[in-house]
CSV table of C-alpha atoms in Angstrom, one decimal:
chain,number,residue,atom,x,y,z
A,1,LEU,CA,-28.6,34.5,-85.8
A,2,CYS,CA,-30.5,34.2,-89.3
A,3,ALA,CA,-33.4,36.4,-89.2
A,4,ALA,CA,-35.9,33.6,-89.1
A,5,CYS,CA,-35.2,33.8,-85.6
A,6,LEU,CA,-35.4,37.1,-85.1
A,7,GLN,CA,-39.2,36.8,-86.0
A,8,PRO,CA,-42.0,37.1,-83.3
A,9,GLY,CA,-43.6,33.9,-82.3
A,10,PRO,CA,-43.7,31.4,-79.3
A,11,ALA,CA,-40.6,32.0,-77.7
A,12,LEU,CA,-39.6,27.8,-77.5
A,13,GLU,CA,-40.3,27.7,-80.8
A,14,LYS,CA,-37.8,30.8,-82.1
A,15,ALA,CA,-35.3,29.5,-79.5
A,16,VAL,CA,-34.7,26.4,-81.1
A,17,SER,CA,-34.7,27.7,-84.5
A,18,ALA,CA,-31.8,30.0,-82.8
A,19,PHE,CA,-30.2,26.7,-81.5
A,20,ARG,CA,-30.3,24.7,-85.0
A,21,CYS,CA,-28.2,28.0,-86.4
A,22,VAL,CA,-25.5,27.2,-83.5
A,23,CYS,CA,-25.2,23.9,-83.6
A,24,GLY,CA,-27.2,22.5,-86.8
A,25,GLU,CA,-29.9,20.0,-86.9
A,26,ASP,CA,-28.0,17.0,-84.9
A,27,GLY,CA,-27.0,19.1,-82.5
A,28,VAL,CA,-30.9,19.8,-80.8
A,29,SER,CA,-33.4,17.3,-79.7
A,30,LEU,CA,-36.7,17.5,-79.4
A,31,GLY,CA,-37.7,14.0,-79.4
A,32,GLU,CA,-39.1,12.6,-76.3
A,33,ALA,CA,-36.8,9.6,-75.5
A,34,VAL,CA,-33.6,12.0,-75.4
A,35,ARG,CA,-35.8,14.0,-73.4
A,36,GLN,CA,-36.5,11.6,-71.0
A,37,GLN,CA,-32.8,10.6,-70.7
A,38,HIS,CA,-31.3,13.8,-69.8
A,39,GLY,CA,-34.8,14.4,-66.9
A,40,ARG,CA,-33.3,11.9,-64.5
A,41,ASP,CA,-30.3,10.7,-62.7
A,42,GLU,CA,-29.3,7.7,-60.8
A,43,SER,CA,-31.5,9.0,-57.6
A,44,VAL,CA,-35.2,8.4,-56.9
A,45,HIS,CA,-36.3,11.6,-57.6
A,46,ARG,CA,-38.8,11.6,-60.7
A,47,CYS,CA,-37.9,12.2,-64.3
A,48,CYS,CA,-38.5,15.8,-64.8
A,49,PRO,CA,-37.6,16.3,-68.8
A,50,PRO,CA,-36.5,19.2,-70.3
A,51,ASP,CA,-38.5,20.8,-73.3
A,52,VAL,CA,-35.5,20.7,-75.4
A,53,VAL,CA,-31.7,19.4,-75.6
A,54,VAL,CA,-29.0,21.0,-77.1
A,55,PHE,CA,-25.7,19.2,-77.9
A,56,PRO,CA,-22.8,22.0,-78.4
A,57,ARG,CA,-19.2,21.6,-79.6
A,58,CYS,CA,-17.2,23.9,-78.0
A,59,VAL,CA,-17.0,26.8,-75.4
A,60,GLU,CA,-18.0,29.5,-78.4
A,61,GLU,CA,-21.6,27.3,-78.5
A,62,VAL,CA,-22.6,26.8,-75.0
A,63,SER,CA,-22.2,30.7,-74.8
A,64,ALA,CA,-24.4,31.5,-77.9
A,65,LEU,CA,-27.2,29.1,-76.5
A,66,ALA,CA,-27.2,30.7,-73.4
A,67,LYS,CA,-27.4,33.6,-74.8
A,68,ILE,CA,-30.5,32.4,-76.8
A,69,CYS,CA,-31.9,31.1,-73.1
A,70,HIS,CA,-31.2,34.6,-71.8
A,71,ARG,CA,-32.9,36.2,-74.5
A,72,TYR,CA,-36.0,34.3,-73.7
A,73,ASP,CA,-35.7,33.1,-69.9
A,74,LEU,CA,-35.6,29.8,-70.9
A,75,PRO,CA,-34.0,27.5,-67.6
A,76,ILE,CA,-30.7,25.6,-68.5
A,77,ILE,CA,-29.8,22.4,-66.7
A,78,PRO,CA,-26.2,21.1,-67.7
A,79,PHE,CA,-25.6,17.9,-68.4
A,80,GLY,CA,-22.7,15.4,-68.1
A,81,THR,CA,-23.0,11.7,-67.6
A,82,GLY,CA,-26.3,11.8,-65.4
A,83,THR,CA,-24.4,9.7,-62.7
A,84,GLY,CA,-25.3,12.2,-59.8
A,85,LEU,CA,-27.7,11.4,-56.6
A,86,GLU,CA,-29.5,14.5,-55.5
A,87,GLY,CA,-31.7,14.6,-58.7
A,88,GLY,CA,-29.4,17.9,-60.1
A,89,VAL,CA,-30.6,17.5,-63.5
A,90,SER,CA,-34.0,17.3,-63.0
A,91,ALA,CA,-35.7,20.1,-65.3
A,92,LEU,CA,-38.2,21.0,-62.4
A,93,ASN,CA,-39.5,24.3,-64.8
A,94,GLY,CA,-38.8,22.8,-68.5
A,95,GLY,CA,-36.3,24.7,-70.1
A,96,VAL,CA,-32.9,23.6,-71.9
A,97,CYS,CA,-30.5,20.9,-71.2
A,98,PHE,CA,-26.7,21.6,-72.2
A,99,SER,CA,-25.9,17.7,-73.1
A,100,LEU,CA,-22.0,18.0,-73.1
A,101,ARG,CA,-20.9,15.0,-74.0
A,102,ASN,CA,-19.0,15.9,-77.6
A,103,MET,CA,-17.1,18.2,-75.7
A,104,ASP,CA,-14.8,15.2,-74.8
A,105,GLN,CA,-11.0,17.0,-75.9
A,106,VAL,CA,-8.1,16.1,-73.3
A,107,LEU,CA,-6.8,19.6,-73.9
A,108,ASP,CA,-3.4,20.5,-72.1
A,109,LEU,CA,-0.9,18.1,-70.1
A,110,HIS,CA,1.6,19.4,-68.4
A,111,GLN,CA,3.8,16.6,-67.0
A,112,GLU,CA,6.2,18.4,-65.7
A,113,ASP,CA,3.9,20.6,-64.1
A,114,PHE,CA,0.9,17.6,-62.6
A,115,ASP,CA,-1.7,19.6,-64.3
A,116,VAL,CA,-4.3,18.4,-67.0
A,117,THR,CA,-6.8,20.6,-68.2
A,118,VAL,CA,-10.4,18.8,-70.0
A,119,GLU,CA,-13.8,19.5,-71.2
A,120,PRO,CA,-16.6,18.2,-69.2
A,121,GLY,CA,-17.1,15.3,-71.8
A,122,VAL,CA,-14.0,13.4,-70.5
A,123,THR,CA,-15.0,11.4,-67.3
A,124,ARG,CA,-12.4,10.0,-65.0
A,125,LYS,CA,-11.6,6.8,-66.6
A,126,ALA,CA,-11.0,8.1,-69.9
A,127,LEU,CA,-8.4,10.6,-68.2
A,128,ASN,CA,-6.6,7.9,-66.7
A,129,ALA,CA,-6.3,5.9,-70.0
A,130,HIS,CA,-5.5,9.0,-71.7
A,131,LEU,CA,-2.7,9.7,-68.9
A,132,ARG,CA,-1.7,5.5,-68.4
A,133,HIS,CA,2.0,6.6,-70.9
A,134,THR,CA,2.6,9.2,-68.8
A,135,GLY,CA,3.2,7.8,-64.6
A,136,LEU,CA,1.1,10.2,-63.5
A,137,TRP,CA,-2.9,9.8,-62.5
A,138,PHE,CA,-6.1,11.6,-61.0
A,139,PRO,CA,-7.1,9.8,-58.5
A,140,VAL,CA,-10.4,11.1,-57.1
A,141,ASP,CA,-12.9,8.6,-57.8
A,142,PRO,CA,-16.5,8.8,-57.0
A,143,GLY,CA,-17.2,5.0,-57.9
A,144,ALA,CA,-19.2,6.2,-61.5
A,145,ASP,CA,-17.4,6.6,-64.3
A,146,ALA,CA,-18.2,10.6,-64.3
A,147,SER,CA,-17.7,13.9,-66.2
A,148,LEU,CA,-14.7,15.6,-64.4
A,149,CYS,CA,-16.9,18.8,-64.6
A,150,GLY,CA,-20.0,17.4,-63.4
A,151,MET,CA,-17.6,16.1,-60.2
A,152,ALA,CA,-16.5,19.3,-60.2
A,153,ALA,CA,-19.9,21.0,-60.0
A,154,THR,CA,-21.4,18.1,-56.9
A,155,SER,CA,-17.8,18.6,-55.6
A,156,ALA,CA,-17.3,14.9,-55.6
A,157,SER,CA,-15.1,12.7,-54.1
A,158,GLY,CA,-14.7,9.0,-53.2
A,159,THR,CA,-12.3,6.5,-51.8
A,160,ASN,CA,-9.0,8.1,-52.1
A,161,ALA,CA,-10.0,11.5,-50.7
A,162,VAL,CA,-8.8,10.7,-47.2
A,163,ARG,CA,-5.2,10.5,-48.8
A,164,TYR,CA,-5.7,13.1,-52.0
A,165,GLY,CA,-8.6,15.1,-51.1
A,166,THR,CA,-11.8,16.0,-52.8
A,167,MET,CA,-12.5,17.9,-55.9
A,168,ARG,CA,-12.7,20.7,-54.0
A,169,GLU,CA,-8.5,20.6,-53.0
A,170,ASN,CA,-8.1,19.1,-56.6
A,171,VAL,CA,-9.4,21.5,-59.1
A,172,LEU,CA,-6.9,24.6,-60.0
A,173,ASN,CA,-8.8,27.0,-62.8
A,174,LEU,CA,-12.1,26.5,-64.2
A,175,GLU,CA,-13.8,28.1,-67.3
A,176,VAL,CA,-17.5,28.8,-67.0
A,177,VAL,CA,-20.2,30.4,-69.1
A,178,LEU,CA,-22.7,32.3,-66.8
A,179,ALA,CA,-26.5,32.3,-67.4
A,180,ASP,CA,-26.4,35.2,-69.6
A,181,GLY,CA,-24.0,33.8,-72.2
A,182,THR,CA,-20.4,35.5,-70.6
A,183,VAL,CA,-17.2,33.6,-70.7
A,184,VAL,CA,-15.4,33.4,-66.9
A,185,HIS,CA,-12.2,32.1,-66.3
A,186,THR,CA,-12.1,31.3,-62.2
A,187,ALA,CA,-8.1,31.7,-61.6
A,188,GLY,CA,-7.4,34.2,-64.7
A,189,LYS,CA,-7.5,32.9,-68.2
A,190,GLY,CA,-4.7,30.1,-68.4
A,191,ARG,CA,-3.4,30.6,-64.5
A,192,ARG,CA,-2.6,26.9,-63.1
A,193,PRO,CA,-0.3,27.6,-60.0
A,194,ARG,CA,-0.2,24.8,-57.5
A,195,LYS,CA,-1.5,28.2,-55.1
A,196,THR,CA,-2.7,31.3,-55.2
A,197,SER,CA,-4.0,34.3,-52.8
A,198,ALA,CA,-5.1,36.4,-55.6
A,199,GLY,CA,-7.9,38.0,-54.9
A,200,TYR,CA,-11.7,36.3,-54.3
A,201,ASN,CA,-12.1,32.6,-54.5
A,202,LEU,CA,-13.6,31.9,-57.2
A,203,THR,CA,-12.6,28.8,-58.5
A,204,ASN,CA,-13.9,27.2,-55.1
A,205,LEU,CA,-17.6,29.2,-55.2
A,206,PHE,CA,-18.6,27.1,-58.4
A,207,VAL,CA,-17.1,23.9,-57.4
A,208,GLY,CA,-20.2,22.5,-55.5
A,209,SER,CA,-23.1,24.9,-57.4
A,210,GLU,CA,-24.3,22.2,-59.3
A,211,GLY,CA,-24.6,23.8,-62.5
A,212,THR,CA,-27.1,26.9,-60.1
A,213,LEU,CA,-24.3,29.4,-61.2
A,214,GLY,CA,-22.8,28.2,-64.4
A,215,ILE,CA,-21.8,25.7,-66.8
A,216,ILE,CA,-18.4,24.7,-66.5
A,217,THR,CA,-16.6,24.1,-69.7
A,218,LYS,CA,-13.1,23.2,-68.9
A,219,THR,CA,-11.2,22.3,-65.9
A,220,THR,CA,-7.6,22.6,-64.8
A,221,LEU,CA,-7.0,19.4,-62.2
A,222,ARG,CA,-4.0,18.2,-60.4
A,223,LEU,CA,-2.3,15.1,-61.0
A,224,TYR,CA,-0.2,12.7,-59.1
A,225,GLY,CA,2.3,10.2,-59.8
A,226,ILE,CA,1.4,6.9,-59.8
A,227,PRO,CA,2.5,5.3,-56.6
A,228,GLU,CA,5.8,2.7,-56.8
A,229,ALA,CA,3.8,0.2,-54.9
A,230,THR,CA,0.1,-0.8,-54.4
A,231,VAL,CA,-1.0,-3.1,-51.4
A,232,SER,CA,-4.8,-3.6,-50.6
A,233,ALA,CA,-6.3,-5.5,-47.8
A,234,VAL,CA,-9.2,-6.7,-46.2
A,235,CYS,CA,-10.0,-6.9,-42.2
A,236,SER,CA,-13.2,-8.3,-40.2
A,237,PHE,CA,-14.2,-6.8,-36.9
A,238,PRO,CA,-16.2,-8.1,-34.4
A,239,SER,CA,-18.5,-5.3,-33.8
A,240,VAL,CA,-19.3,-1.3,-36.1
A,241,GLN,CA,-17.3,0.4,-32.8
A,242,ALA,CA,-13.8,-1.7,-33.2
A,243,ALA,CA,-13.9,-1.5,-36.8
A,244,VAL,CA,-14.9,2.5,-36.7
A,245,ASP,CA,-12.7,2.6,-33.5
A,246,SER,CA,-9.4,1.3,-35.8
A,247,THR,CA,-9.9,4.0,-38.7
A,248,VAL,CA,-9.6,6.6,-36.2
A,249,GLN,CA,-6.9,5.8,-34.4
A,250,VAL,CA,-5.3,4.8,-37.6
A,251,LEU,CA,-5.5,8.3,-38.9
A,252,GLN,CA,-4.6,9.2,-35.5
A,253,ALA,CA,-1.1,7.8,-35.8
A,254,GLY,CA,-0.4,9.6,-38.7
A,255,VAL,CA,-0.8,6.6,-41.3
A,256,PRO,CA,-1.2,8.1,-44.7
A,257,ILE,CA,-3.6,5.8,-45.8
A,258,ALA,CA,-4.7,5.5,-49.5
A,259,ARG,CA,-7.9,3.9,-48.9
A,260,ILE,CA,-9.9,3.1,-46.0
A,261,GLU,CA,-13.4,2.4,-46.2
A,262,PHE,CA,-15.8,1.2,-43.7
A,263,LEU,CA,-18.8,-2.1,-44.4
A,264,ASP,CA,-21.1,-3.3,-42.5
A,265,ASP,CA,-22.3,-6.9,-41.8
A,266,VAL,CA,-25.3,-6.4,-44.2
A,267,MET,CA,-23.0,-4.8,-46.9
A,268,ILE,CA,-20.5,-6.8,-46.4
A,269,ASP,CA,-23.4,-10.2,-46.8
A,270,ALA,CA,-25.0,-8.6,-49.7
A,271,CYS,CA,-21.3,-8.1,-51.4
A,272,ASN,CA,-20.4,-11.7,-50.9
A,273,ARG,CA,-23.7,-12.5,-52.8
A,274,TYR,CA,-23.6,-10.0,-56.0
A,275,ASN,CA,-19.1,-10.8,-56.3
A,276,SER,CA,-19.6,-14.9,-55.3
A,277,LEU,CA,-16.4,-13.1,-52.9
A,278,SER,CA,-16.4,-15.1,-49.4
A,279,TYR,CA,-15.8,-12.1,-46.7
A,280,PRO,CA,-16.6,-13.1,-43.1
A,281,VAL,CA,-20.1,-11.5,-42.7
A,282,THR,CA,-19.2,-9.2,-39.7
A,283,PRO,CA,-17.8,-5.3,-40.0
A,284,THR,CA,-15.1,-5.5,-42.8
A,285,LEU,CA,-12.6,-2.5,-43.2
A,286,PHE,CA,-11.2,-2.5,-47.1
A,287,LEU,CA,-7.8,-0.6,-47.1
A,288,GLU,CA,-5.6,1.0,-49.3
A,289,PHE,CA,-1.8,1.4,-48.8
A,290,HIS,CA,0.2,3.8,-51.5
A,291,GLY,CA,4.0,4.2,-51.1
A,292,THR,CA,7.9,3.0,-51.7
A,293,GLU,CA,7.9,-0.7,-51.1
A,294,SER,CA,9.6,-0.2,-47.5
A,295,SER,CA,7.4,2.8,-46.3
A,296,LEU,CA,4.2,0.5,-47.3
A,297,ASP,CA,6.2,-2.1,-44.4
A,298,GLU,CA,5.6,0.7,-41.9
A,299,GLN,CA,2.1,1.6,-43.0
A,300,ILE,CA,1.0,-1.7,-42.8
A,301,SER,CA,2.7,-2.7,-39.4
A,302,THR,CA,0.9,0.3,-37.4
A,303,THR,CA,-2.2,-0.6,-38.9
A,304,GLU,CA,-2.2,-4.4,-38.1
A,305,GLU,CA,-0.9,-3.3,-34.7
A,306,ILE,CA,-3.8,-1.1,-34.4
A,307,SER,CA,-6.4,-3.2,-36.0
A,308,GLY,CA,-5.6,-6.6,-33.8
A,309,ALA,CA,-5.5,-4.7,-30.3
A,310,ASN,CA,-9.0,-3.9,-31.9
A,311,GLY,CA,-10.6,-7.1,-32.3
A,312,GLY,CA,-9.3,-7.4,-35.6
A,313,SER,CA,-8.7,-10.5,-38.2
A,314,ASP,CA,-5.3,-10.8,-39.6
A,315,PHE,CA,-5.3,-9.0,-43.1
A,316,GLN,CA,-6.5,-10.8,-46.5
A,317,TRP,CA,-4.0,-9.3,-48.5
A,318,ALA,CA,-4.7,-8.2,-52.8
A,319,ARG,CA,-1.3,-7.5,-54.0
A,320,ASP,CA,-1.3,-8.2,-57.7
A,321,ALA,CA,-3.4,-5.5,-59.4
A,322,GLU,CA,-6.1,-8.1,-60.6
A,323,THR,CA,-6.8,-9.3,-57.0
A,324,ARG,CA,-6.8,-5.5,-55.8
A,325,GLU,CA,-9.2,-4.5,-58.9
A,326,ARG,CA,-11.5,-7.4,-57.9
A,327,LEU,CA,-12.0,-6.2,-54.1
A,328,TRP,CA,-12.5,-3.0,-55.4
A,329,LYS,CA,-15.0,-3.6,-57.9
A,330,ALA,CA,-17.3,-5.7,-54.8
A,331,ARG,CA,-17.0,-2.4,-53.0
A,332,HIS,CA,-17.7,0.1,-56.0
A,333,ASP,CA,-21.2,-2.3,-56.8
A,334,ALA,CA,-21.9,-2.0,-53.4
A,335,TRP,CA,-25.4,0.1,-54.5
A,336,TYR,CA,-25.9,-2.8,-56.9
A,337,ALA,CA,-25.2,-5.3,-54.4
A,338,ALA,CA,-27.4,-3.1,-52.0
A,339,LEU,CA,-30.6,-3.2,-54.5
A,340,ALA,CA,-30.5,-7.0,-55.6
A,341,LEU,CA,-31.3,-7.4,-51.8
A,342,ARG,CA,-34.6,-7.0,-52.7
A,343,PRO,CA,-35.2,-6.9,-56.0
A,344,GLY,CA,-37.8,-4.8,-58.1
A,345,CYS,CA,-37.0,-2.4,-54.8
A,346,LYS,CA,-35.4,1.4,-55.3
A,347,ALA,CA,-32.4,2.4,-53.2
A,348,TYR,CA,-31.6,6.2,-51.9
A,349,SER,CA,-27.9,6.9,-50.3
A,350,THR,CA,-27.8,9.2,-47.7
A,351,ASP,CA,-24.1,10.8,-47.4
A,352,VAL,CA,-24.1,12.5,-44.3
A,353,CYS,CA,-20.5,13.0,-42.7
A,354,VAL,CA,-18.8,14.3,-39.4
A,355,PRO,CA,-16.0,14.8,-37.6
A,356,LEU,CA,-13.8,11.7,-37.2
A,357,SER,CA,-13.9,11.6,-33.4
A,358,ARG,CA,-17.7,11.6,-33.8
A,359,LEU,CA,-17.6,8.4,-36.3
A,360,PRO,CA,-18.4,5.9,-34.2
A,361,GLN,CA,-21.4,7.6,-32.1
A,362,VAL,CA,-23.1,8.0,-35.6
A,363,ILE,CA,-22.6,4.8,-37.4
A,364,VAL,CA,-23.7,2.6,-34.2
A,365,GLU,CA,-26.7,5.2,-33.1
A,366,THR,CA,-27.5,4.8,-37.1
A,367,LYS,CA,-27.0,1.0,-37.0
A,368,GLU,CA,-29.6,0.6,-34.3
A,369,ASP,CA,-31.8,2.9,-35.7
A,370,LEU,CA,-32.5,0.6,-38.7
A,371,ILE,CA,-32.9,-2.4,-37.0
A,372,GLN,CA,-35.8,-0.4,-34.5
A,373,ASN,CA,-37.9,0.7,-37.3
A,374,LYS,CA,-37.1,-2.3,-39.5
A,375,ILE,CA,-35.5,-1.0,-42.6
A,376,THR,CA,-33.0,-2.3,-45.3
A,377,GLY,CA,-30.5,-0.7,-45.5
A,378,PRO,CA,-26.4,-1.1,-45.4
A,379,LEU,CA,-23.9,0.8,-44.2
A,380,VAL,CA,-21.0,1.8,-46.4
A,381,GLY,CA,-18.4,4.7,-46.1
A,382,HIS,CA,-14.9,6.8,-46.7
A,383,VAL,CA,-14.8,6.6,-43.2
A,384,GLY,CA,-11.3,8.2,-43.1
A,385,ASP,CA,-13.4,11.3,-44.2
A,386,GLY,CA,-16.0,10.8,-41.6
A,387,ASN,CA,-18.8,10.1,-44.2
A,388,PHE,CA,-20.6,7.1,-45.0
A,389,HIS,CA,-23.8,6.1,-46.8
A,390,CYS,CA,-27.0,4.4,-45.8
A,391,LEU,CA,-28.0,2.2,-48.7
A,392,THR,CA,-31.6,2.4,-47.8
A,393,VAL,CA,-33.5,0.0,-50.3
A,394,LEU,CA,-37.5,0.1,-50.1
A,395,ASP,CA,-40.4,-0.7,-52.1
A,396,PRO,CA,-42.1,2.9,-53.5
A,397,SER,CA,-45.2,1.4,-54.0
A,398,ASP,CA,-45.4,0.7,-50.0
A,399,SER,CA,-46.4,4.3,-48.6
A,400,ASP,CA,-46.0,3.0,-44.9
A,401,GLU,CA,-42.4,1.8,-45.9
A,402,VAL,CA,-41.5,5.0,-47.8
A,403,GLN,CA,-42.9,7.7,-44.6
A,404,ARG,CA,-40.3,5.1,-42.7
A,405,VAL,CA,-37.6,5.8,-45.1
A,406,HIS,CA,-38.1,9.5,-45.0
A,407,LEU,CA,-38.1,9.8,-41.5
A,408,PHE,CA,-34.9,8.0,-40.5
A,409,THR,CA,-32.9,9.8,-43.7
A,410,GLU,CA,-34.4,13.1,-42.1
A,411,ARG,CA,-33.3,12.0,-38.2
A,412,LEU,CA,-30.5,10.4,-39.9
A,413,ALA,CA,-29.0,13.9,-41.0
A,414,ARG,CA,-30.1,15.9,-37.9
A,415,ARG,CA,-27.9,13.4,-36.1
A,416,ALA,CA,-25.1,14.7,-37.9
A,417,LEU,CA,-25.6,17.9,-37.8
A,418,ALA,CA,-25.8,17.6,-34.1
A,419,MET,CA,-22.6,16.3,-34.1
A,420,ASP,CA,-21.0,19.5,-35.8
A,421,GLY,CA,-21.5,17.6,-39.2
A,422,THR,CA,-22.8,18.2,-42.6
A,423,CYS,CA,-26.3,16.0,-44.5
A,424,THR,CA,-24.1,15.9,-47.9
A,425,GLY,CA,-20.3,14.6,-48.1
A,426,GLU,CA,-19.7,14.3,-51.5
A,427,HIS,CA,-23.1,13.6,-53.5
A,428,GLY,CA,-24.3,17.7,-53.2
A,429,VAL,CA,-27.8,19.5,-51.9
A,430,GLY,CA,-30.0,19.2,-55.2
A,431,LEU,CA,-33.3,18.5,-54.5
A,432,GLY,CA,-33.8,16.4,-51.0
A,433,LYS,CA,-31.5,18.1,-48.9
A,434,ARG,CA,-32.5,22.4,-49.7
A,435,ALA,CA,-34.3,22.3,-46.1
A,436,LEU,CA,-31.1,20.2,-44.5
A,437,LEU,CA,-29.2,22.6,-45.9
A,438,CYS,CA,-30.8,26.1,-44.5
A,439,GLU,CA,-30.9,24.2,-40.6
A,440,GLU,CA,-26.8,23.5,-41.8
A,441,MET,CA,-26.1,26.9,-42.8
A,442,GLY,CA,-28.3,29.1,-40.9
A,443,PRO,CA,-30.5,32.3,-42.1
A,444,MET,CA,-27.5,34.6,-42.6
A,445,THR,CA,-25.5,32.7,-45.1
A,446,MET,CA,-28.5,31.3,-46.9
A,447,GLU,CA,-29.2,35.1,-47.4
A,448,VAL,CA,-25.6,35.1,-48.7
A,449,MET,CA,-25.5,32.4,-51.2
A,450,ARG,CA,-28.9,33.4,-52.7
A,451,SER,CA,-27.5,37.1,-53.0
A,452,LEU,CA,-24.4,35.6,-55.1
A,453,LYS,CA,-26.7,33.3,-56.5
A,454,HIS,CA,-28.8,37.1,-57.6
A,455,THR,CA,-26.0,38.3,-58.7
A,456,LEU,CA,-24.5,35.7,-61.4
A,457,ASP,CA,-28.0,34.5,-62.4
A,458,PRO,CA,-30.8,37.5,-61.5
A,459,LYS,CA,-33.4,35.7,-63.9
A,460,ASN,CA,-32.7,32.6,-62.0
A,461,LEU,CA,-32.6,30.3,-65.3
A,462,MET,CA,-29.3,28.1,-63.8
A,463,ASN,CA,-30.4,25.1,-62.8
A,464,PRO,CA,-33.9,26.4,-61.1
A,465,GLY,CA,-35.3,24.5,-58.0
A,466,LYS,CA,-31.5,23.0,-57.0
A,467,ILE,CA,-29.4,23.7,-53.9
A,468,LEU,CA,-31.7,27.3,-52.7
C-alpha cells in the first residue's frame, strides 16, 4: 500500500484508496447504479447494495483486497453473475462486493483426464462453448448461465443431476481466498485426482458455503464425453400421482435416464402460452436419454412400458438438436412463463427435496395446499432427484396474499422435513431459510457449523447474515 493509504481517516475512505492502489481506478466503483446492480440477485429479497464494488483481475488482487477488508473490518460479499434465488449477494451490513467477472479464463484443460480448471468469471455456457471441439462437456445445468464458481458456492445442480450429479460430485479442487487474504487449495495445489481419501474433505466444506467461508477463485471440474446419441421426449399423464409414480418406477428399474422433469397442469399451460407450444394441459414429464443408439432403444422401451402402465400418453419425440433445444428452452423458461401468468407480480421459488419414495405424497399434498389457499403456484421439478419447485406468483403490494404465500412456503418446507427431506435441494439457504436450516440440522450440528465459521472467519466478514 502507498503511504496515503496508511494515513488516519475514516475506514471506508482509507480502504477505497487502498483498493485503487491494488486494482486501479477502473477496478473500484462507488457509483450508485453499480452498487444497486450488485446488491440484488433474481430473488424476491430487497436490494441491499454494498458501499463499494471492486473488480479484481487475478487471485493476487483478490487476496490483497481481502487483506485490506480484514484490516478495516469491512464485510466481503463475493459476486458472480447474480443469478441466485436466495438473496445470497445482499450486502446486509454494507461492505465490499468482490465482482469476479474480469477473472474469466479457462486455465487448464486436460482432455485425456476429463477435467478442467476455470476462474470465477467463466459461466457454464462459456465453458461448454470452449469445449465444443473436444468431444467433452460439463453437464451441470441450473438453467441460468451462472458462474461455475458461483455454482460451486451454492452447490447448484439442475436438470442433468439425476445422471451426472450436482456440483458437489463434480468439483475436484478449489482455490479459495479466506477472509484474511490467505490463499488455500482445498485438495492441495494443482491436485486433480478422480478420487481421494487424504485428510478432511475441505473441497466439499466450501461447496455450498455461499461465500460465508471464503471467495472461490478457481474450481477444477469433472468433464464428461458428449454422448453418441441423445433423444428427448414428452409424455402426458392423467394425474400428478401417475406422473410421479412413473418417475420413481423408471429409476427403480435402473434406467440411466439423463433428465426427467415434471411439470404440473398449471405449469405446462403457462409454458404453452409463453413459448407458443401446444402440449396437453395435464401433468407432464420431459425426458432425455443419453447413450449409444442400441442402449437408447432399451432405455426408451422400458420407460415407455412403465409410462403406459401409469396411463401415460404416447411419447412425443424430439430427436434432432433444434427440436430438443426448443423443448428444453420451454422447461428452462418456466420461471418467466410463471411470471407471465400474472404480469406485474413477483415470483418466489421453493426448493424442497425428499427421498424418492415420498415424492408422490409431497407433491400431491402441496398441490392440494395451493388449491385450498388460492395461491398461484405452478409446480416444476427435477423429480429424478426428489427435488421440485413451486413457483409461487404473488402481488407484493397485497399483504394478505404475501402472508398466505409465506405460510404456504413454511408448511411446504416443514412437510419435506417431516418426510426426511431438506428445505433446499439446490438454491441454498441464503437469507430466507436460516430458521428452517436450524430445524433441519438440529442444535448440535448448527453449533459445529458456527465453530467452523468462527475458525475460518473470526471477524464474521465473509458474506455476513447468510446461512447462519
